[in-house]
Amino acid sequence: LYHVLRGDGAARTEPPDGADSGFPLLKVAILLLLGYVLLRCRHAVRQRFLPVSSRLVGHSAFSPRHLSEPGLGILLESYYEHEVRLSPHVLGHSKAHVSRIVGELVRAGRIRGSPGPISGGSLALAFRGDCFVCALKAPPSPSGTSGGHWLRNCKPFADSFCVDVHGQRHLSATLVLRWFQSHLQRSLATVRYKLEECCRVSLTPGGLEQPPTLHILPCRTDYGCCRLSMAVRLIPAVHLGDCVFLVAPPPPPSPVGPLSELPGGLRSEALWGVNTARQEQKLLGWLQERAAPGACYLKCLQLLKALRDLGARGLDPTAATQWGHMLSSYVLKTVVLTVLLHEGTAGPGWDEAHLSECLEELVQFLKACLLGRQTLFHCVLGPGGAAAEVGPLPKVLREAAPVDLLAAFDLHTRELAAARLLSTWRRLPQLLRAYGGPRYLARCPPSWSQRTQGFPEQEP
């Protein structure tokens, strides 16, 4: 800076002390003063050409009494754009990336096979749509006998994959899940080196709370488009027909061990979950065709999930896990579908201008379901289900009893969850300012550093 102010192109020998020491400092002071004057003039010119109303707002902004806070609708839109929304471009590339990696994994499983317990047959993986299907291949049955009779009497298969219930052999979800996980690990070891060129892949074993999860991390040297860190849950399924699957849920936590018996002599190992994702997708498409242009029910569903995640902040791990199980993504999706079916179609009241009102309607309905004032039935299997809109269902599902999705939770726990939900909704503006969106929306972020042990009893 010294040589620039003196106008020299290169360093020179320092002059004797006192020769010319004050002149550069004077130049620096003059330059700083000139910069300050220019900034003040620029500010004065901008204020001169602003409207009178804007100038008044600008002057009153320094007064805390006249500080205008953004409304809930603005906060929801900002939080959705910055924290929730995923662009279709990124989503499409991510799906293609996952399909490629999972396809490599499945092909390795098909080629490698597995030393299954069936003599002359093999256990292999098949990739169908967005699901892993656990295909149990059996050798050709002798003439005059059915394949089902052979499977029921095949001792190696029954010992490896079935459990006894009332003297009959039933396919065990726990044993199938255990085999599925080990087969995935062997298949991943086969293709791990090949996949290192585009990503890093690891497999988290399933436990009491979640199925096996495939973690996909981008490589540091990969400069491709839209490489995101993703987690893909891998769940074995048995195809029933008509796009309905039985899925193997993770073993439920039980204080008496995995071989506990349920009422009626049932064993938890023999229970399978019903997956009707294809029917629900058809139902959502049927509603979308009849919805008004610009309907925001999908955005409401995403914001409802964000509300659940914000409500879990501050809870201890046990309470947060219970909160997530009770307000699972499937429960929230069923809430949205139930409200839309009850109202017929997404009418003009579901447009973007009424986003906060629509979200409040969903919260109030969910609160009523938690308190027992409403029953949250399965949207396909419940009474008056949408079977006519989603197409044919297998006979066993058409004749199934109504399914209450919240029946597994006791009333006290549901009341505490309803109180937590209502409290989170009332504090939603403060939570949105504190945890998401641009920083200019966070006027005075609340202090919420205390961890709440369990569901707070004192909340309304």
Short mmCIF file of C-alpha atoms in Angstrom, two decimals:
data_model
loop_
_atom_site.label_atom_id
_atom_site.label_comp_id
_atom_site.label_asym_id
_atom_site.label_seq_id
_atom_site.Cartn_x
_atom_site.Cartn_y
_atom_site.Cartn_z
CA LEU A 1 0.00 0.00 0.00
CA TYR A 2 2.87 2.34 0.79
CA HIS A 3 4.50 1.95 -2.63
CA VAL A 4 1.17 2.18 -4.45
CA LEU A 5 0.33 5.46 -2.72
CA ARG A 6 3.76 6.85 -3.58
CA GLY A 7 3.33 5.78 -7.19
CA ASP A 8 6.45 3.64 -7.28
CA GLY A 9 6.50 0.46 -9.36
CA ALA A 10 9.11 -1.27 -7.21
CA ALA A 11 10.46 -1.15 -3.74
CA ARG A 12 12.88 1.69 -3.01
CA THR A 13 15.35 2.39 -0.32
CA GLU A 14 13.68 3.82 2.75
CA PRO A 15 14.29 7.54 3.14
CA PRO A 16 15.92 8.87 6.26
CA ASP A 17 13.75 9.16 9.35
CA GLY A 18 11.49 12.17 9.22
CA ALA A 19 12.02 12.83 5.51
CA ASP A 20 8.54 11.94 4.13
CA SER A 21 6.71 9.79 6.67
CA GLY A 22 3.44 11.70 7.05
CA PHE A 23 2.46 12.13 3.40
CA PRO A 24 1.29 8.52 2.73
CA LEU A 25 -0.80 8.51 5.89
CA LEU A 26 -2.48 11.70 4.74
CA LYS A 27 -3.31 10.06 1.41
CA VAL A 28 -4.86 7.07 3.18
CA ALA A 29 -7.00 9.34 5.35
CA ILE A 30 -8.18 11.30 2.30
CA LEU A 31 -9.10 8.10 0.43
CA LEU A 32 -11.09 6.74 3.39
CA LEU A 33 -12.94 10.04 3.77
CA LEU A 34 -13.73 10.09 0.05
CA GLY A 35 -15.09 6.52 0.22
CA TYR A 36 -17.30 7.42 3.19
CA VAL A 37 -18.69 10.46 1.35
CA LEU A 38 -19.46 8.36 -1.74
CA LEU A 39 -21.32 5.75 0.33
CA ARG A 40 -23.38 8.44 2.05
CA CYS A 41 -24.24 10.03 -1.29
CA ARG A 42 -25.29 6.67 -2.72
CA HIS A 43 -27.57 6.03 0.26
CA ALA A 44 -29.08 9.53 -0.05
CA VAL A 45 -29.78 9.06 -3.77
CA ARG A 46 -31.47 5.69 -3.16
CA GLN A 47 -33.66 7.17 -0.44
CA ARG A 48 -34.54 10.09 -2.71
CA PHE A 49 -36.00 7.84 -5.43
CA LEU A 50 -37.81 5.41 -3.10
CA PRO A 51 -41.59 5.79 -2.61
CA VAL A 52 -42.77 7.60 0.48
CA SER A 53 -44.34 4.46 1.98
CA SER A 54 -41.09 2.53 1.63
CA ARG A 55 -39.16 5.32 3.31
CA LEU A 56 -41.57 5.36 6.20
CA VAL A 57 -41.26 1.62 6.59
CA GLY A 58 -37.48 1.92 6.49
CA HIS A 59 -37.46 4.55 9.25
CA SER A 60 -39.85 2.61 11.44
CA ALA A 61 -37.88 -0.60 11.05
CA PHE A 62 -35.52 0.53 13.76
CA SER A 63 -38.35 0.60 16.29
CA PRO A 64 -39.13 -2.79 17.87
CA ARG A 65 -42.74 -1.81 18.34
CA HIS A 66 -43.33 -1.36 14.59
CA LEU A 67 -41.38 -4.47 13.52
CA SER A 68 -43.62 -6.45 11.17
CA GLU A 69 -43.09 -10.20 11.44
CA PRO A 70 -43.69 -12.35 8.33
CA GLY A 71 -46.91 -14.34 8.39
CA LEU A 72 -47.23 -18.11 8.62
CA GLY A 73 -47.87 -18.44 4.89
CA ILE A 74 -44.61 -16.65 4.02
CA LEU A 75 -42.68 -18.72 6.56
CA LEU A 76 -44.13 -21.97 5.19
CA GLU A 77 -43.27 -21.04 1.61
CA SER A 78 -39.74 -20.02 2.60
CA TYR A 79 -39.18 -23.19 4.63
CA TYR A 80 -40.53 -25.32 1.80
CA GLU A 81 -38.23 -23.71 -0.78
CA HIS A 82 -35.08 -23.83 1.35
CA GLU A 83 -35.47 -27.00 3.44
CA VAL A 84 -38.11 -29.31 1.89
CA ARG A 85 -38.40 -28.89 -1.86
CA LEU A 86 -36.28 -31.08 -4.09
CA SER A 87 -36.03 -30.03 -7.72
CA PRO A 88 -37.33 -32.52 -10.33
CA HIS A 89 -33.93 -32.41 -12.02
CA VAL A 90 -32.13 -33.56 -8.88
CA LEU A 91 -34.84 -36.11 -8.13
CA GLY A 92 -34.66 -37.63 -11.61
CA HIS A 93 -30.88 -37.93 -11.56
CA SER A 94 -30.95 -39.41 -8.06
CA LYS A 95 -33.48 -42.07 -9.08
CA ALA A 96 -31.38 -43.00 -12.09
CA HIS A 97 -28.26 -43.21 -9.92
CA VAL A 98 -30.01 -45.43 -7.37
CA SER A 99 -31.47 -47.64 -10.11
CA ARG A 100 -28.04 -48.18 -11.61
CA ILE A 101 -26.40 -49.10 -8.31
CA VAL A 102 -29.24 -51.34 -7.12
CA GLY A 103 -29.38 -52.95 -10.56
CA GLU A 104 -25.69 -53.86 -10.30
CA LEU A 105 -26.32 -55.29 -6.85
CA VAL A 106 -29.26 -57.38 -8.03
CA ARG A 107 -27.42 -58.69 -11.09
CA ALA A 108 -24.59 -59.78 -8.84
CA GLY A 109 -27.11 -61.58 -6.63
CA ARG A 110 -28.64 -63.37 -9.61
CA ILE A 111 -25.30 -64.48 -11.02
CA ARG A 112 -23.79 -65.47 -7.72
CA GLY A 113 -26.88 -67.19 -6.39
CA SER A 114 -26.76 -68.58 -2.92
CA PRO A 115 -26.15 -71.99 -1.42
CA GLY A 116 -29.76 -72.33 -0.42
CA PRO A 117 -31.19 -75.18 1.60
CA ILE A 118 -33.21 -76.54 -1.33
CA SER A 119 -31.47 -79.36 -3.14
CA GLY A 120 -31.47 -78.76 -6.88
CA GLY A 121 -32.76 -75.21 -6.47
CA SER A 122 -31.38 -71.85 -5.43
CA LEU A 123 -32.40 -68.70 -3.62
CA ALA A 124 -31.90 -65.57 -5.70
CA LEU A 125 -32.76 -61.90 -5.76
CA ALA A 126 -35.00 -60.29 -8.33
CA PHE A 127 -35.46 -56.59 -9.02
CA ARG A 128 -39.00 -55.56 -9.85
CA GLY A 129 -39.96 -51.91 -10.14
CA ASP A 130 -38.82 -50.10 -7.01
CA CYS A 131 -38.96 -53.22 -4.82
CA PHE A 132 -36.63 -56.06 -4.03
CA VAL A 133 -38.56 -59.31 -4.42
CA CYS A 134 -37.39 -62.35 -2.51
CA ALA A 135 -37.80 -65.09 -5.14
CA LEU A 136 -37.76 -68.64 -3.78
CA LYS A 137 -37.03 -70.92 -6.74
CA ALA A 138 -37.91 -74.59 -6.33
CA PRO A 139 -36.98 -77.52 -8.59
CA PRO A 140 -39.73 -78.94 -10.81
CA SER A 141 -42.25 -80.90 -8.78
CA PRO A 142 -42.93 -84.54 -9.64
CA SER A 143 -45.85 -85.29 -11.90
CA GLY A 144 -49.13 -85.50 -10.11
CA THR A 145 -48.07 -83.34 -7.15
CA SER A 146 -48.49 -79.62 -6.71
CA GLY A 147 -45.71 -77.18 -5.97
CA GLY A 148 -47.46 -76.07 -2.79
CA HIS A 149 -47.55 -79.66 -1.50
CA TRP A 150 -43.82 -79.97 -2.19
CA LEU A 151 -43.04 -76.72 -0.35
CA ARG A 152 -45.08 -77.73 2.67
CA ASN A 153 -43.25 -81.04 2.95
CA CYS A 154 -39.76 -79.92 2.04
CA LYS A 155 -37.94 -80.27 5.33
CA PRO A 156 -34.76 -78.26 4.46
CA PHE A 157 -36.83 -75.32 3.29
CA ALA A 158 -39.23 -75.53 6.23
CA ASP A 159 -36.39 -75.70 8.75
CA SER A 160 -34.66 -72.67 7.25
CA PHE A 161 -37.59 -70.34 6.53
CA CYS A 162 -40.70 -71.51 8.42
CA VAL A 163 -41.98 -71.54 12.00
CA ASP A 164 -44.65 -73.65 13.70
CA VAL A 165 -48.04 -72.04 14.37
CA HIS A 166 -50.79 -74.38 15.60
CA GLY A 167 -48.98 -77.36 14.09
CA GLN A 168 -48.66 -75.76 10.65
CA ARG A 169 -45.59 -74.35 8.96
CA HIS A 170 -45.70 -70.63 8.17
CA LEU A 171 -43.13 -68.56 6.32
CA SER A 172 -41.15 -66.55 8.87
CA ALA A 173 -40.52 -62.89 8.10
CA THR A 174 -37.60 -62.82 10.53
CA LEU A 175 -35.82 -65.80 8.95
CA VAL A 176 -36.38 -64.48 5.43
CA LEU A 177 -35.07 -61.08 6.48
CA ARG A 178 -31.98 -62.70 8.01
CA TRP A 179 -31.27 -64.63 4.79
CA PHE A 180 -31.96 -61.54 2.72
CA GLN A 181 -29.47 -59.47 4.67
CA SER A 182 -26.67 -62.04 4.41
CA HIS A 183 -27.29 -62.42 0.68
CA LEU A 184 -27.13 -58.65 0.24
CA GLN A 185 -23.78 -58.51 2.01
CA ARG A 186 -22.32 -61.18 -0.28
CA SER A 187 -23.67 -59.44 -3.38
CA LEU A 188 -22.30 -56.07 -2.24
CA ALA A 189 -18.86 -57.58 -1.68
CA THR A 190 -18.93 -58.74 -5.31
CA VAL A 191 -19.71 -55.34 -6.87
CA ARG A 192 -18.10 -52.97 -4.35
CA TYR A 193 -14.87 -52.60 -6.34
CA LYS A 194 -16.78 -51.97 -9.58
CA LEU A 195 -18.91 -49.26 -7.97
CA GLU A 196 -15.93 -47.41 -6.48
CA GLU A 197 -15.54 -45.53 -9.76
CA CYS A 198 -18.78 -43.59 -9.24
CA CYS A 199 -19.62 -43.78 -5.53
CA ARG A 200 -18.93 -45.33 -2.17
CA VAL A 201 -21.46 -47.92 -1.06
CA SER A 202 -21.97 -49.41 2.39
CA LEU A 203 -24.66 -51.57 3.95
CA THR A 204 -26.04 -51.00 7.44
CA PRO A 205 -27.44 -54.22 8.91
CA GLY A 206 -31.07 -54.16 9.91
CA GLY A 207 -32.03 -54.23 13.55
CA LEU A 208 -35.04 -53.91 15.81
CA GLU A 209 -35.99 -50.52 14.41
CA GLN A 210 -35.14 -50.53 10.70
CA PRO A 211 -34.49 -52.86 7.74
CA PRO A 212 -31.10 -53.13 6.00
CA THR A 213 -30.11 -49.77 4.54
CA LEU A 214 -27.85 -49.18 1.55
CA HIS A 215 -25.86 -45.93 1.93
CA ILE A 216 -24.69 -44.30 -1.31
CA LEU A 217 -22.05 -41.57 -0.95
CA PRO A 218 -20.55 -39.67 -3.90
CA CYS A 219 -16.82 -39.99 -4.51
CA ARG A 220 -14.64 -36.97 -3.90
CA THR A 221 -13.35 -37.15 -7.48
CA ASP A 222 -16.83 -37.53 -8.99
CA TYR A 223 -17.92 -34.25 -10.58
CA GLY A 224 -21.12 -35.60 -12.08
CA CYS A 225 -24.44 -33.85 -11.88
CA CYS A 226 -26.63 -34.14 -8.78
CA ARG A 227 -24.57 -36.62 -6.81
CA LEU A 228 -26.29 -36.73 -3.43
CA SER A 229 -25.80 -38.81 -0.34
CA MET A 230 -28.74 -41.22 -0.22
CA ALA A 231 -30.00 -44.05 1.96
CA VAL A 232 -32.07 -46.81 0.32
CA ARG A 233 -34.04 -49.21 2.50
CA LEU A 234 -33.99 -52.79 1.22
CA ILE A 235 -37.03 -54.86 2.21
CA PRO A 236 -37.79 -58.42 1.03
CA ALA A 237 -41.30 -58.96 -0.28
CA VAL A 238 -43.57 -61.77 -1.45
CA HIS A 239 -45.84 -61.01 -4.40
CA LEU A 240 -49.48 -61.90 -3.76
CA GLY A 241 -50.83 -60.75 -7.10
CA ASP A 242 -52.53 -57.61 -8.42
CA CYS A 243 -49.47 -55.55 -7.41
CA VAL A 244 -49.90 -56.37 -3.71
CA PHE A 245 -46.91 -57.52 -1.69
CA LEU A 246 -46.28 -59.00 1.72
CA VAL A 247 -43.22 -57.26 3.16
CA ALA A 248 -40.98 -58.49 5.94
CA PRO A 249 -41.01 -55.86 8.69
CA PRO A 250 -38.06 -55.58 11.07
CA PRO A 251 -38.48 -57.74 14.18
CA PRO A 252 -40.55 -55.77 16.71
CA PRO A 253 -38.86 -55.04 20.06
CA SER A 254 -40.18 -57.41 22.68
CA PRO A 255 -39.15 -57.81 26.33
CA VAL A 256 -39.50 -61.59 26.18
CA GLY A 257 -37.43 -62.23 23.08
CA PRO A 258 -38.10 -62.77 19.38
CA LEU A 259 -40.08 -65.99 19.87
CA SER A 260 -42.84 -64.34 21.86
CA GLU A 261 -46.43 -65.40 21.23
CA LEU A 262 -49.27 -63.05 20.46
CA PRO A 263 -52.92 -63.51 21.50
CA GLY A 264 -54.46 -66.52 19.82
CA GLY A 265 -51.22 -68.46 19.71
CA LEU A 266 -49.78 -66.38 16.87
CA ARG A 267 -46.07 -65.76 16.72
CA SER A 268 -44.61 -62.42 15.75
CA GLU A 269 -42.19 -64.12 13.36
CA ALA A 270 -45.08 -65.33 11.19
CA LEU A 271 -46.57 -61.84 10.76
CA TRP A 272 -46.02 -59.98 7.50
CA GLY A 273 -46.87 -56.42 6.53
CA VAL A 274 -49.14 -55.63 3.59
CA ASN A 275 -47.75 -53.26 0.97
CA THR A 276 -50.34 -51.62 -1.28
CA ALA A 277 -48.08 -48.86 -2.63
CA ARG A 278 -49.20 -49.41 -6.22
CA GLN A 279 -52.88 -49.06 -5.28
CA GLU A 280 -52.15 -45.93 -3.25
CA GLN A 281 -50.23 -44.48 -6.19
CA LYS A 282 -53.24 -45.12 -8.44
CA LEU A 283 -55.49 -43.49 -5.85
CA LEU A 284 -53.23 -40.44 -5.71
CA GLY A 285 -53.25 -40.23 -9.51
CA TRP A 286 -57.05 -40.54 -9.51
CA LEU A 287 -57.27 -37.63 -7.06
CA GLN A 288 -54.78 -35.59 -9.06
CA GLU A 289 -56.86 -35.93 -12.23
CA ARG A 290 -59.89 -34.52 -10.42
CA ALA A 291 -58.02 -31.84 -8.48
CA ALA A 292 -58.15 -28.18 -9.37
CA PRO A 293 -55.08 -26.72 -11.12
CA GLY A 294 -52.44 -25.68 -8.61
CA ALA A 295 -53.70 -27.90 -5.77
CA CYS A 296 -51.22 -27.99 -2.89
CA TYR A 297 -52.02 -31.31 -1.21
CA LEU A 298 -48.62 -32.80 -2.07
CA LYS A 299 -46.90 -29.74 -0.63
CA CYS A 300 -49.12 -30.06 2.47
CA LEU A 301 -47.98 -33.67 2.87
CA GLN A 302 -44.32 -32.65 2.70
CA LEU A 303 -44.87 -29.81 5.17
CA LEU A 304 -46.77 -32.15 7.48
CA LYS A 305 -43.70 -34.41 7.55
CA ALA A 306 -41.55 -31.35 8.26
CA LEU A 307 -43.89 -30.43 11.12
CA ARG A 308 -43.40 -33.92 12.55
CA ASP A 309 -39.61 -33.57 12.32
CA LEU A 310 -39.71 -30.17 14.04
CA GLY A 311 -41.87 -31.64 16.80
CA ALA A 312 -39.23 -34.30 17.48
CA ARG A 313 -36.58 -31.68 18.26
CA GLY A 314 -35.75 -31.56 21.94
CA LEU A 315 -37.07 -35.04 22.74
CA ASP A 316 -34.88 -37.73 24.19
CA PRO A 317 -34.07 -40.65 21.83
CA THR A 318 -36.75 -42.97 23.25
CA ALA A 319 -39.54 -40.41 22.98
CA ALA A 320 -38.33 -39.27 19.55
CA THR A 321 -38.44 -42.87 18.28
CA GLN A 322 -41.96 -43.36 19.65
CA TRP A 323 -43.03 -40.05 18.11
CA GLY A 324 -41.64 -41.11 14.72
CA HIS A 325 -43.38 -44.51 14.87
CA MET A 326 -46.74 -43.01 15.75
CA LEU A 327 -46.54 -40.25 13.14
CA SER A 328 -44.82 -42.28 10.46
CA SER A 329 -44.74 -41.12 6.86
CA TYR A 330 -47.34 -43.76 5.99
CA VAL A 331 -49.70 -42.48 8.69
CA LEU A 332 -49.31 -38.90 7.45
CA LYS A 333 -49.91 -39.98 3.85
CA THR A 334 -53.05 -41.81 4.95
CA VAL A 335 -54.23 -38.66 6.74
CA VAL A 336 -53.93 -36.63 3.53
CA LEU A 337 -55.66 -39.29 1.40
CA THR A 338 -58.46 -39.70 3.95
CA VAL A 339 -59.16 -35.97 4.11
CA LEU A 340 -59.14 -35.69 0.31
CA LEU A 341 -61.47 -38.68 -0.09
CA HIS A 342 -63.81 -37.30 2.56
CA GLU A 343 -64.04 -33.98 0.72
CA GLY A 344 -64.47 -35.63 -2.68
CA THR A 345 -61.69 -33.97 -4.66
CA ALA A 346 -59.14 -31.28 -3.99
CA GLY A 347 -61.34 -28.28 -4.73
CA PRO A 348 -60.51 -24.58 -4.87
CA GLY A 349 -59.87 -24.59 -1.12
CA TRP A 350 -56.65 -26.56 -1.72
CA ASP A 351 -54.85 -23.97 -3.83
CA GLU A 352 -51.56 -22.29 -2.93
CA ALA A 353 -53.28 -19.26 -1.42
CA HIS A 354 -54.81 -21.41 1.34
CA LEU A 355 -51.68 -23.38 2.21
CA SER A 356 -51.70 -22.62 5.93
CA GLU A 357 -55.45 -23.30 6.22
CA CYS A 358 -55.11 -26.67 4.47
CA LEU A 359 -52.19 -27.64 6.68
CA GLU A 360 -54.17 -26.66 9.77
CA GLU A 361 -57.07 -28.85 8.60
CA LEU A 362 -54.73 -31.84 8.33
CA VAL A 363 -53.27 -31.14 11.78
CA GLN A 364 -56.73 -30.92 13.34
CA PHE A 365 -57.83 -34.18 11.71
CA LEU A 366 -54.67 -35.94 12.89
CA LYS A 367 -55.21 -34.61 16.40
CA ALA A 368 -58.78 -35.94 16.36
CA CYS A 369 -57.49 -39.36 15.28
CA LEU A 370 -54.92 -39.40 18.07
CA LEU A 371 -57.55 -38.48 20.66
CA GLY A 372 -59.93 -41.19 19.43
CA ARG A 373 -62.56 -38.82 18.05
CA GLN A 374 -61.85 -40.10 14.53
CA THR A 375 -60.57 -43.48 13.34
CA LEU A 376 -57.69 -43.50 10.89
CA PHE A 377 -58.51 -46.49 8.69
CA HIS A 378 -56.28 -47.85 5.96
CA CYS A 379 -57.25 -45.96 2.82
CA VAL A 380 -57.51 -49.17 0.74
CA LEU A 381 -58.43 -51.87 3.26
CA GLY A 382 -60.73 -49.89 5.52
CA PRO A 383 -64.52 -49.58 5.32
CA GLY A 384 -65.57 -47.69 2.25
CA GLY A 385 -62.04 -47.99 0.89
CA ALA A 386 -61.12 -46.75 -2.52
CA ALA A 387 -61.12 -50.19 -4.15
CA ALA A 388 -63.28 -48.94 -7.03
CA GLU A 389 -60.76 -46.20 -7.84
CA VAL A 390 -57.55 -48.23 -7.46
CA GLY A 391 -58.60 -51.33 -9.38
CA PRO A 392 -58.89 -54.98 -8.37
CA LEU A 393 -57.48 -56.31 -5.12
CA PRO A 394 -56.72 -59.88 -4.08
CA LYS A 395 -59.65 -61.64 -2.44
CA VAL A 396 -57.88 -61.92 0.90
CA LEU A 397 -57.56 -58.12 1.02
CA ARG A 398 -61.07 -57.41 -0.25
CA GLU A 399 -62.48 -59.51 2.58
CA ALA A 400 -60.06 -58.21 5.22
CA ALA A 401 -61.36 -56.53 8.36
CA PRO A 402 -60.94 -52.74 8.70
CA VAL A 403 -57.45 -51.75 9.82
CA ASP A 404 -56.94 -48.89 12.31
CA LEU A 405 -53.39 -47.60 11.85
CA LEU A 406 -53.22 -46.19 15.40
CA ALA A 407 -54.72 -49.17 17.22
CA ALA A 408 -51.32 -50.42 18.41
CA PHE A 409 -50.76 -47.36 20.64
CA ASP A 410 -52.43 -46.92 24.02
CA LEU A 411 -54.69 -43.95 24.69
CA HIS A 412 -52.31 -42.20 27.10
CA THR A 413 -49.47 -42.21 24.57
CA ARG A 414 -51.79 -40.95 21.86
CA GLU A 415 -53.00 -38.11 24.09
CA LEU A 416 -49.43 -37.03 24.79
CA ALA A 417 -48.64 -37.16 21.07
CA ALA A 418 -51.74 -35.06 20.31
CA ALA A 419 -50.63 -32.49 22.90
CA ARG A 420 -47.16 -32.41 21.38
CA LEU A 421 -48.61 -32.02 17.88
CA LEU A 422 -50.86 -29.15 18.92
CA SER A 423 -48.04 -27.41 20.79
CA THR A 424 -45.74 -27.75 17.78
CA TRP A 425 -48.41 -26.27 15.51
CA ARG A 426 -48.91 -23.29 17.82
CA ARG A 427 -45.17 -22.62 17.96
CA LEU A 428 -44.65 -23.29 14.26
CA PRO A 429 -43.78 -19.67 13.28
CA GLN A 430 -41.02 -19.54 15.90
CA LEU A 431 -39.73 -22.98 14.89
CA LEU A 432 -39.66 -22.06 11.20
CA ARG A 433 -37.69 -18.88 11.92
CA ALA A 434 -35.23 -20.75 14.10
CA TYR A 435 -34.59 -23.90 12.05
CA GLY A 436 -35.06 -23.00 8.42
CA GLY A 437 -35.30 -20.45 5.68
CA PRO A 438 -33.23 -17.29 5.19
CA ARG A 439 -31.64 -15.76 8.23
CA TYR A 440 -33.52 -12.48 7.76
CA LEU A 441 -36.68 -14.31 8.84
CA ALA A 442 -35.12 -15.16 12.21
CA ARG A 443 -35.94 -11.91 14.01
CA CYS A 444 -35.52 -13.32 17.49
CA PRO A 445 -34.93 -17.09 17.46
CA PRO A 446 -36.22 -18.75 20.62
CA SER A 447 -33.83 -20.56 22.88
CA TRP A 448 -34.69 -24.26 22.88
CA SER A 449 -31.50 -25.82 24.11
CA GLN A 450 -33.13 -27.76 26.93
CA ARG A 451 -33.79 -31.38 26.10
CA THR A 452 -37.24 -32.61 27.02
CA GLN A 453 -37.26 -36.01 28.65
CA GLY A 454 -40.24 -37.84 27.18
CA PHE A 455 -43.45 -36.15 26.07
CA PRO A 456 -44.03 -33.03 28.22
CA GLU A 457 -47.03 -33.53 30.44
CA GLN A 458 -47.74 -29.82 30.95
CA GLU A 459 -48.30 -28.99 27.29
CA PRO A 460 -51.93 -28.32 26.27
#
